[in-house]
Coordinates of C-alpha atoms and ligand atoms in Angstrom, one line a residue:
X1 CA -4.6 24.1 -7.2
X2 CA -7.6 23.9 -5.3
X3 CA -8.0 23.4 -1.6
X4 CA -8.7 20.2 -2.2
X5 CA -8.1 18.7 -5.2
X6 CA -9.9 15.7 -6.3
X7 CA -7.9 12.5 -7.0
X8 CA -9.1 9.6 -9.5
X9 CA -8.5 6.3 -8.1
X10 CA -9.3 3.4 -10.3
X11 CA -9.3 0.0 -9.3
X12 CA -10.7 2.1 -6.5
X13 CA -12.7 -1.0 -5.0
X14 CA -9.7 -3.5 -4.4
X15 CA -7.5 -3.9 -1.7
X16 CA -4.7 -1.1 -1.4
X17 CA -6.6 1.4 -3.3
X18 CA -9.9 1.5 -0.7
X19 CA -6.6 1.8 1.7
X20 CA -5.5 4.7 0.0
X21 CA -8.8 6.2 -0.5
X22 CA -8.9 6.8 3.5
X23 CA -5.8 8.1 3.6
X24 CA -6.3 10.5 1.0
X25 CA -9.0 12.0 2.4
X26 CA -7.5 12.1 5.7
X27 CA -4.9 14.6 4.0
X28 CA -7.8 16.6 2.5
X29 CA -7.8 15.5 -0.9
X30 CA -11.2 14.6 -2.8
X31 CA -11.5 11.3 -4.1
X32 CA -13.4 10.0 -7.2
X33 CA -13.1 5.9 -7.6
X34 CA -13.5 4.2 -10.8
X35 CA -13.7 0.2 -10.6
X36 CA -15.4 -2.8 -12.5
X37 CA -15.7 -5.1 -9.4
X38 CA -13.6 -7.9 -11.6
X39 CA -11.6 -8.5 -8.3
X40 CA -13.3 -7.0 -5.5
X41 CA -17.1 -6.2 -4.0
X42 CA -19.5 -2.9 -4.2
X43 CA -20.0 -3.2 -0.7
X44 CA -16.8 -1.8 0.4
X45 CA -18.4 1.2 -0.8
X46 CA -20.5 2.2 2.0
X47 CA -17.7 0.8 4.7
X48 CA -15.7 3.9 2.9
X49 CA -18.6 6.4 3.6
X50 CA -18.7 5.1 6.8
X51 CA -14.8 5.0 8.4
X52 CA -14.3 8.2 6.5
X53 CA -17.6 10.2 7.0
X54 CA -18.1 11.6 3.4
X55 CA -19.8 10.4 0.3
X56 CA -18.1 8.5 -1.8
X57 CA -17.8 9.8 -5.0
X58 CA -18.0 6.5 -7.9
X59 CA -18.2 5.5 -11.5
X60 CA -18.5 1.8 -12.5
X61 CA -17.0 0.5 -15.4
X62 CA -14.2 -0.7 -17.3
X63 CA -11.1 2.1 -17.3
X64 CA -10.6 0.6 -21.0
X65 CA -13.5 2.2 -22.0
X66 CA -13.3 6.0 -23.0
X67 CA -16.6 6.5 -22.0
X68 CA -16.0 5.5 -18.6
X69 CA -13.3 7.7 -18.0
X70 CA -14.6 10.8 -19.5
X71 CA -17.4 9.9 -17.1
X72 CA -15.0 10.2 -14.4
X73 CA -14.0 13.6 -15.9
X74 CA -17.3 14.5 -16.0
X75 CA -18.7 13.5 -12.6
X76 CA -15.5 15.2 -11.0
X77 CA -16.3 18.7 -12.5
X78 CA -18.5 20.1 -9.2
X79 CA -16.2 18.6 -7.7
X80 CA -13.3 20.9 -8.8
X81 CA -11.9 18.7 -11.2
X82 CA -9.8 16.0 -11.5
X83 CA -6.4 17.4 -10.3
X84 CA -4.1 13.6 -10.6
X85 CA -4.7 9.9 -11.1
X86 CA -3.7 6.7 -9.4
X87 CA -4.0 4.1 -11.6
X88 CA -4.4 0.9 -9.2
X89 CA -6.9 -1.0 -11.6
X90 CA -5.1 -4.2 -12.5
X91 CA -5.5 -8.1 -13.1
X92 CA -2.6 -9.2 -10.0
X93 CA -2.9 -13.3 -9.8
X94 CA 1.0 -14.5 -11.0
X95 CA -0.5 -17.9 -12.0
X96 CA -3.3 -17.1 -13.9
X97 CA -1.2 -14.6 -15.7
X98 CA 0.7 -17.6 -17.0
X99 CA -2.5 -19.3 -18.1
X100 CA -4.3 -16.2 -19.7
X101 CA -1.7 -14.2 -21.1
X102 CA -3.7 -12.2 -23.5
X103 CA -6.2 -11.1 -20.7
X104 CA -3.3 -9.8 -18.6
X105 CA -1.6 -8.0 -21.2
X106 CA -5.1 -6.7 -22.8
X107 CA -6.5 -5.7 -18.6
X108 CA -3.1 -4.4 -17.8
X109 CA -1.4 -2.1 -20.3
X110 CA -5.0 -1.7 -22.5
X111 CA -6.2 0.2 -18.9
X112 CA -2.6 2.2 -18.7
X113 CA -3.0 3.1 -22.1
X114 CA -6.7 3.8 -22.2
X115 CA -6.4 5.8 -18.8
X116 CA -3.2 7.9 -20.5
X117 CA -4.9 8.6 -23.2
X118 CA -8.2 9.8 -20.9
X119 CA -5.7 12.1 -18.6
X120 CA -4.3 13.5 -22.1
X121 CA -7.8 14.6 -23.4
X122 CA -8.7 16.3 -20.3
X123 CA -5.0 18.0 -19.6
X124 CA -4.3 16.4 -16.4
X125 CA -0.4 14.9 -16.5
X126 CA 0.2 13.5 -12.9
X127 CA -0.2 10.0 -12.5
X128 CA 1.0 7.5 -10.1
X129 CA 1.3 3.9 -11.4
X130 CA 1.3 0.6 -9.2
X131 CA 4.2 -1.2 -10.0
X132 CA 5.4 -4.1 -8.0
X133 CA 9.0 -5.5 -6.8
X134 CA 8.0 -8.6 -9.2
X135 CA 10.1 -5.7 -12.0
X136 CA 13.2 -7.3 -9.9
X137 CA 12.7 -10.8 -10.3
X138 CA 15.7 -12.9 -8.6
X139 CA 17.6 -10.2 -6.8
X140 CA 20.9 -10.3 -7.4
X141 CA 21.5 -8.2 -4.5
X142 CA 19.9 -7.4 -0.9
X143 CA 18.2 -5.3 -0.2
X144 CA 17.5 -4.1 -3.3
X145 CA 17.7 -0.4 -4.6
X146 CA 15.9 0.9 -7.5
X147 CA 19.0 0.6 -9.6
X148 CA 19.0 -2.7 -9.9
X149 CA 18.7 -4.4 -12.7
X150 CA 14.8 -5.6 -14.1
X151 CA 13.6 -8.6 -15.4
X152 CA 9.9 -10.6 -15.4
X153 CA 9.7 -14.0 -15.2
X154 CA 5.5 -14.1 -16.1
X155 CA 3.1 -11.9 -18.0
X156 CA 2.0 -10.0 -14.7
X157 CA 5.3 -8.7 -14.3
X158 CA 5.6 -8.2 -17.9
X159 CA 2.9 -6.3 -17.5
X160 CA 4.4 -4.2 -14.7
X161 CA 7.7 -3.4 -16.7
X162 CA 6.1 -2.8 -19.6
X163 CA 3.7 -0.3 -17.8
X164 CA 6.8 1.0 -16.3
X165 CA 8.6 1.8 -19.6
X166 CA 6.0 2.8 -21.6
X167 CA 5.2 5.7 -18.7
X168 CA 9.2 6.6 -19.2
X169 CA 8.5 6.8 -22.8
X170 CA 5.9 9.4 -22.1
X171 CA 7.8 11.5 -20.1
X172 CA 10.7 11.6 -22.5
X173 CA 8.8 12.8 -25.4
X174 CA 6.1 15.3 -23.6
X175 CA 7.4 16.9 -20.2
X176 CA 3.9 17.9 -19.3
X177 CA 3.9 14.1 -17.9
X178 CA 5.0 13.9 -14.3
X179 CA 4.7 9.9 -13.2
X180 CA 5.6 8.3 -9.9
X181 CA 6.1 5.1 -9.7
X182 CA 5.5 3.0 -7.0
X183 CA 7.3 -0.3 -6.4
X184 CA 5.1 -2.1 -3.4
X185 CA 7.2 -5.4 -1.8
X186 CA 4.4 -7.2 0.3
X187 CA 1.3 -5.6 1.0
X188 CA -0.7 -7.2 3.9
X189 CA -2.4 -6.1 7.2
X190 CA -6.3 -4.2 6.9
X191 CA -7.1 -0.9 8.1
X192 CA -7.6 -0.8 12.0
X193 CA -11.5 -0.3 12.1
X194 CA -11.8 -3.6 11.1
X195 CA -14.2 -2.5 8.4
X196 CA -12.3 -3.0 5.2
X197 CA -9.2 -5.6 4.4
X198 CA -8.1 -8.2 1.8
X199 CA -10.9 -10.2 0.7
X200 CA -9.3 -12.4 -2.1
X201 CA -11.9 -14.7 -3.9
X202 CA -11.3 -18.4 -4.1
X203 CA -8.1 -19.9 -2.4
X204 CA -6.3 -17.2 -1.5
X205 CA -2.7 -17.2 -3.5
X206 CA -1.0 -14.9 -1.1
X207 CA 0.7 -16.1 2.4
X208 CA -1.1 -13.5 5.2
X209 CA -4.9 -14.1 3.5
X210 CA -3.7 -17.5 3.5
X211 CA -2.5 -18.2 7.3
X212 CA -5.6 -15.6 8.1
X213 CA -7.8 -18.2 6.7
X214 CA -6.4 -21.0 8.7
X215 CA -6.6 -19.1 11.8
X216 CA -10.3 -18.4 11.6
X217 CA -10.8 -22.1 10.9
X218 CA -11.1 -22.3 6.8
X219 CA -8.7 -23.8 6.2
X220 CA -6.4 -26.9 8.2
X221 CA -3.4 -25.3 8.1
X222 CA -0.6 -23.0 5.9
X223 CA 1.6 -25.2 3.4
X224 CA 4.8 -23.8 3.7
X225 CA 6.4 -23.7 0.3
X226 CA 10.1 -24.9 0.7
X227 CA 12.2 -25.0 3.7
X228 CA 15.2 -25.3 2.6
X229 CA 16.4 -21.8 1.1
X230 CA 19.5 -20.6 1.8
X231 CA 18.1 -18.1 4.7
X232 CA 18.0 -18.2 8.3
X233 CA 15.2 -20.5 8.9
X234 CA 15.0 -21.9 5.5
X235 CA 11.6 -20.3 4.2
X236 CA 11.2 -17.9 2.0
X237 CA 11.7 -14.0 3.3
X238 CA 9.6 -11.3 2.2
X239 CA 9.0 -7.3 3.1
X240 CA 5.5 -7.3 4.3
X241 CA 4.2 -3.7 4.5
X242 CA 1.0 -2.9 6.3
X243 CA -1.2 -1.4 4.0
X244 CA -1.9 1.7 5.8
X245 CA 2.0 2.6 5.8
X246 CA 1.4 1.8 1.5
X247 CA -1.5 4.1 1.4
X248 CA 0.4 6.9 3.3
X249 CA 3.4 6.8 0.1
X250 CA 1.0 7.6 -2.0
X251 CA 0.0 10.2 -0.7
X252 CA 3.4 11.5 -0.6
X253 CA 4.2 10.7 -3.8
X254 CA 1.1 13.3 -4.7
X255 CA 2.1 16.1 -2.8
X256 CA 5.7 15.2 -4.2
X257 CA 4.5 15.2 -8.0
X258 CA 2.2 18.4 -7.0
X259 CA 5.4 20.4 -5.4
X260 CA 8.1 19.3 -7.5
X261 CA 6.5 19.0 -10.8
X262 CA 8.6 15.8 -11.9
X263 CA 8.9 11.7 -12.6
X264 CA 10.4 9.4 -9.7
X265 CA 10.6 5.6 -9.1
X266 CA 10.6 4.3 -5.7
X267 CA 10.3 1.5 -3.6
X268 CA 7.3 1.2 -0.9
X269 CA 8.4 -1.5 1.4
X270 CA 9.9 -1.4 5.3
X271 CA 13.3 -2.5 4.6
X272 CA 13.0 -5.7 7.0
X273 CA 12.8 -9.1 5.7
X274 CA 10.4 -11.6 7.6
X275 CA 10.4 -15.4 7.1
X276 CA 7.0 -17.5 6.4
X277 CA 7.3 -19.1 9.8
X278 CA 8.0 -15.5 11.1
X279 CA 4.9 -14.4 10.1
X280 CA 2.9 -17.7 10.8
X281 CA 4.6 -17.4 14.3
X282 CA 3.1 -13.5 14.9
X283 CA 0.1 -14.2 13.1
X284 CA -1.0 -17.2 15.8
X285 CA 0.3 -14.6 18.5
X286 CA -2.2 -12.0 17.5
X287 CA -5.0 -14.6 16.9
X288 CA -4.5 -16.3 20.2
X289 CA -4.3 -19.4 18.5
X290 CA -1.3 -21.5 17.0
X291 CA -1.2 -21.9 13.4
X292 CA -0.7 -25.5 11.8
X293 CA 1.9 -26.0 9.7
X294 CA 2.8 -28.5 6.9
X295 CA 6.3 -28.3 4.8
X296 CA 5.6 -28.7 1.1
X297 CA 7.6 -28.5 -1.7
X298 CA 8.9 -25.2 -3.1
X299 CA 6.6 -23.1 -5.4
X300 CA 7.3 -22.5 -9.3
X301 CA 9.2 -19.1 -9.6
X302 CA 9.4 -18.0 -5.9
X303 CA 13.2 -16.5 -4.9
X304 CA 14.8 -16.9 -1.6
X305 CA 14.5 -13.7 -0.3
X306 CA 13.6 -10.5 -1.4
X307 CA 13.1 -6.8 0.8
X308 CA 13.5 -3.4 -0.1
X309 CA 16.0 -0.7 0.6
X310 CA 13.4 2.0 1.3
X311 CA 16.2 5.1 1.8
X312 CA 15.4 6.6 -1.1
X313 CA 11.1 6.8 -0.9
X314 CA 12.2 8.4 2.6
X315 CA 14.9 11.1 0.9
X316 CA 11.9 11.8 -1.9
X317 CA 9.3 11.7 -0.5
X318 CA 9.7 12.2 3.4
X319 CA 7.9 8.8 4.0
X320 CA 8.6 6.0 5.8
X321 CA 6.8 2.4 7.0
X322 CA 6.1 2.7 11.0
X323 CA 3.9 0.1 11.8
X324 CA 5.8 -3.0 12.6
X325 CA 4.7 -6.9 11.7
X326 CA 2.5 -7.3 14.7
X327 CA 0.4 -4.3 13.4
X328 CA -0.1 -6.3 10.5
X329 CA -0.9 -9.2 11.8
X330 CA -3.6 -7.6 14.5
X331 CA -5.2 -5.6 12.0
X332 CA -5.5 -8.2 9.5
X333 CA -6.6 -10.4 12.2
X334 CA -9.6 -7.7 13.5
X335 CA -10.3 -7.9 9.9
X336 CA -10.5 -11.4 9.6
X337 CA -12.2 -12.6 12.4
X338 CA -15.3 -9.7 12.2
X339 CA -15.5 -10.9 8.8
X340 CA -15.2 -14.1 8.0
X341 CA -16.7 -14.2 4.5
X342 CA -15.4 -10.7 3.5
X343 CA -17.4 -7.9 2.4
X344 CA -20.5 -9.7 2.3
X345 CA -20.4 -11.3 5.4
Ligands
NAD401 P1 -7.1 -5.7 -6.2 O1 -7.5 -6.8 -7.2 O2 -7.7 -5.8 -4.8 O3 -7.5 -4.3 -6.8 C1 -7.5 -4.0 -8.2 C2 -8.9 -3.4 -8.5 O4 -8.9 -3.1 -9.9 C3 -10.1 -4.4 -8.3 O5 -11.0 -3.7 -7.5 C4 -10.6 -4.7 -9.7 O6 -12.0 -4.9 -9.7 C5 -10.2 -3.4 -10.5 N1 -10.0 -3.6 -11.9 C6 -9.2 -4.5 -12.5 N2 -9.2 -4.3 -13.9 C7 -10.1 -3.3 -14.1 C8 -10.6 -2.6 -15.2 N3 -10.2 -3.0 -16.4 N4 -11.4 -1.6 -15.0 C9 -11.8 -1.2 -13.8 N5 -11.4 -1.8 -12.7 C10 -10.5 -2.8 -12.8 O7 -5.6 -5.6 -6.1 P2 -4.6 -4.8 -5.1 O8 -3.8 -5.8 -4.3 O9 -5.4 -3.7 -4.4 O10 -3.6 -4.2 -6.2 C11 -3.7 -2.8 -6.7 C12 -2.6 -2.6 -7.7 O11 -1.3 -2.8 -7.0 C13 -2.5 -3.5 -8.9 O12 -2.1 -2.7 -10.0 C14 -1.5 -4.5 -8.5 O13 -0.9 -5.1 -9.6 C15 -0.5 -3.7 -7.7 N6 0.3 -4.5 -6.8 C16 -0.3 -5.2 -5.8 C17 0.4 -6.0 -5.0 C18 -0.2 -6.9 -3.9 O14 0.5 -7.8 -3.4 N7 -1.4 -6.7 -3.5 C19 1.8 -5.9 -5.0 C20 2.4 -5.1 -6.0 C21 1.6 -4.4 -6.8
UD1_402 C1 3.6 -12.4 -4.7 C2 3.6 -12.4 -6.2 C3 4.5 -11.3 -6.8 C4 4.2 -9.9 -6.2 C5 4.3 -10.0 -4.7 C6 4.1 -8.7 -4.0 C7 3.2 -14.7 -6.7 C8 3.7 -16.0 -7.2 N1 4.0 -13.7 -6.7 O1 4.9 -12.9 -4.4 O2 4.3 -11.2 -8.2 O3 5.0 -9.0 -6.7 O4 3.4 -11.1 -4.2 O5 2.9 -8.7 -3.4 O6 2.0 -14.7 -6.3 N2 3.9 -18.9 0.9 C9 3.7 -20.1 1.5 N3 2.5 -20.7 1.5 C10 1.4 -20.1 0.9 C11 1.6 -18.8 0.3 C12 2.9 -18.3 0.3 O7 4.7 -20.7 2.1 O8 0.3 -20.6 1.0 C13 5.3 -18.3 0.9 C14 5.9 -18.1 -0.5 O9 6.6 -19.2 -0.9 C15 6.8 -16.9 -0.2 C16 6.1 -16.1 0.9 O10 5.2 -17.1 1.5 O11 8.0 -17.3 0.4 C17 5.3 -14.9 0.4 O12 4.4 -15.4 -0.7 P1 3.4 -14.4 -1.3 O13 2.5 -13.8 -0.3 O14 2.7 -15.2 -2.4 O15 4.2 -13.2 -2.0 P2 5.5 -13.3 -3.0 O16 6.0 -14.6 -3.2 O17 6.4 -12.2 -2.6

């Protein structure tokens, strides 16, 4: 291994991966990005030379093309060579999922494939894979341990556990293939510089980009779907991990796959469940500014409650969530407000 070996991200342009592209060179590692831009902006490309004070190395394209990632093999030779992969590059909206099918299944598991193939051809075997506690579906129990059992309910998640077991499959027919696999519960928050965050296109899908957008005046106010689950307050509960915390497991789960040479599954999440009026309630706290609410009906496919039991990413990999919900909600908030229109404000 080299002092610092260099670390492919693709999707390396969205959300948690520009996250994790800090982090990782925080811990010394090099990083390369790969990205097409389907879902996110070139412009968080110089905000990345800028917090972090090195170039950015970066190929565009598709990671379904071959080219593209022998490019990525190819561009990372000076730079020692590409020592793992994070394969973040994904299609993520639930809804359109169930309206494109086809484009999911041919984005998500063509790219897995097309990126295991790539790492094959050029000998490198460690991968981390984004997986997402959607592989739950309805919990059957709280909070929920890797064991439990796997099911999803649209083509998203399909994709997920599909891209889950065809990574198993790998690594029981070749041992040379060491995968971790990351199960993130509820990404949210923006890195404290204020320079980079979520900048979803179009109505934003999730809650926190949501309420953010309603406290810097976008939008009237957060629709709250459904008050009448069976939890404490009657809205749905979620475990909302701030995306620096996300970015640290991974890399953990590199220097795990790097020192111990073998597969693991774990969840990312803090272990603490948060309502939607929780969060609406710290969100207005952090903005200064009260957050309207309407109650609407419940949304297609959304369960009661669901957080993780994060003891075993801690056992593994020595990692843990610190930052708490306010964190999220300040730094989403920095983010939000000194941006308004996202990366090309
Ligand atoms: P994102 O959309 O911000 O990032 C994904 C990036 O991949 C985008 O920059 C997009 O342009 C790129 N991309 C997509 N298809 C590509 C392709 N074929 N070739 C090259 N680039 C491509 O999403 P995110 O929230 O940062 O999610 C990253 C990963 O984490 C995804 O795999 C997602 O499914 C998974 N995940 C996200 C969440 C979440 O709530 N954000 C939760 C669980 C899992
Ligand atoms: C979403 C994804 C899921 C993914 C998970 C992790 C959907 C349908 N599901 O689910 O596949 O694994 O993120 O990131 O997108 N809410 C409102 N008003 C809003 C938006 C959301 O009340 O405008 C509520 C929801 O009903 C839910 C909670 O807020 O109770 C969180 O919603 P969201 O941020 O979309 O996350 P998940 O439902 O967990």
């Amino acid at each position: 291994m080299t002092a610092s070996p260099c670390i492919l991200l693709t999707g390396a342009a969205g959300y948690i991966a520009s996250h994790t592209w800090l982090a990782l060179q925080e811990a010394g590692f090099t990083v390369l990005g790969v990205d097409n831009f389907v879902n996110s902006s070139p412009n968080v490309l110089p905000r990345l030379r800028e917090i972090g004070g090195q170039p950015t190395h970066f190929v565009e394209g598709d990671v379904r093309d071959p080219a593209v990632l022998d490019r990525c093999f190819e561009v990372a030779r000076p730079l020692g060579g590409i020592r793992a992969v994070v394969h973040f590059a994904a299609l993520k909206a639930v809804g359109e999922s169930v309206e494109r099918p086809l484009d999911y299944f041919e984005n998500n598991l063509g790219g897995l494939l097309a990126v295991c193939q790539a790492m094959q051809r050029h000998g490198v075997f460690d991968l981390v894979f984004s997986s997402s506690a959607t592989v739950y579906g309805e919990p059957e129990r709280l909070p929920i341990t890797e064991d439990a059992p796997l099911r999803a309910t649209n083509p998203y998640g399909q994709t997920k556990l599909l891209g889950e077991e065809l990574l198993r499959g790998l690594g029981a027919c070749d041992a040379r293939w060491h995968v971790a696999t990351l199960r993130y519960f509820n990404p949210v928050g923006a890195h404290p510089s204020g320079r980079i965050g979520e900048d979803p296109r179009g109505v934003p899908n999730n809650l926190m980009p949501y309420v953010a957008q309603v406290a810097v005046g976008k939008r009237p106010h957060l629709n709250v779907f459904g008050n009448d689950y069976d939890t404490p307050d009657g809205t749905g509960v979620r475990d909302y991990i701030h995306v620096c915390d996300l970015a640290e497991g991974h890399v953990a789960a590199l220097r795990y796959l790097f020192a111990q040479q073998r597969s693991l599954t774990v969840n990312l999440g803090t272990g603490q469940g948060y309502s939607v009026l929780q969060l609406a309630q710290a969100y207005g706290r952090a903005a200064g500014r009260e957050v309207p609410l309407v109650f609407a009906p419940r949304r297609a496919g959304d369960v009661a409650a669901c957080y993780a039991d994060p003891a075993q990413a801690h056992a593994l990999l020595g990692w843990r969530a610190t930052r708490g919900l306010d964190d999220m909600c300040v730094d989403s908030w920095r983010w939000q407000s000194t941006n308004p229109g996202g990366f090309d404000s």
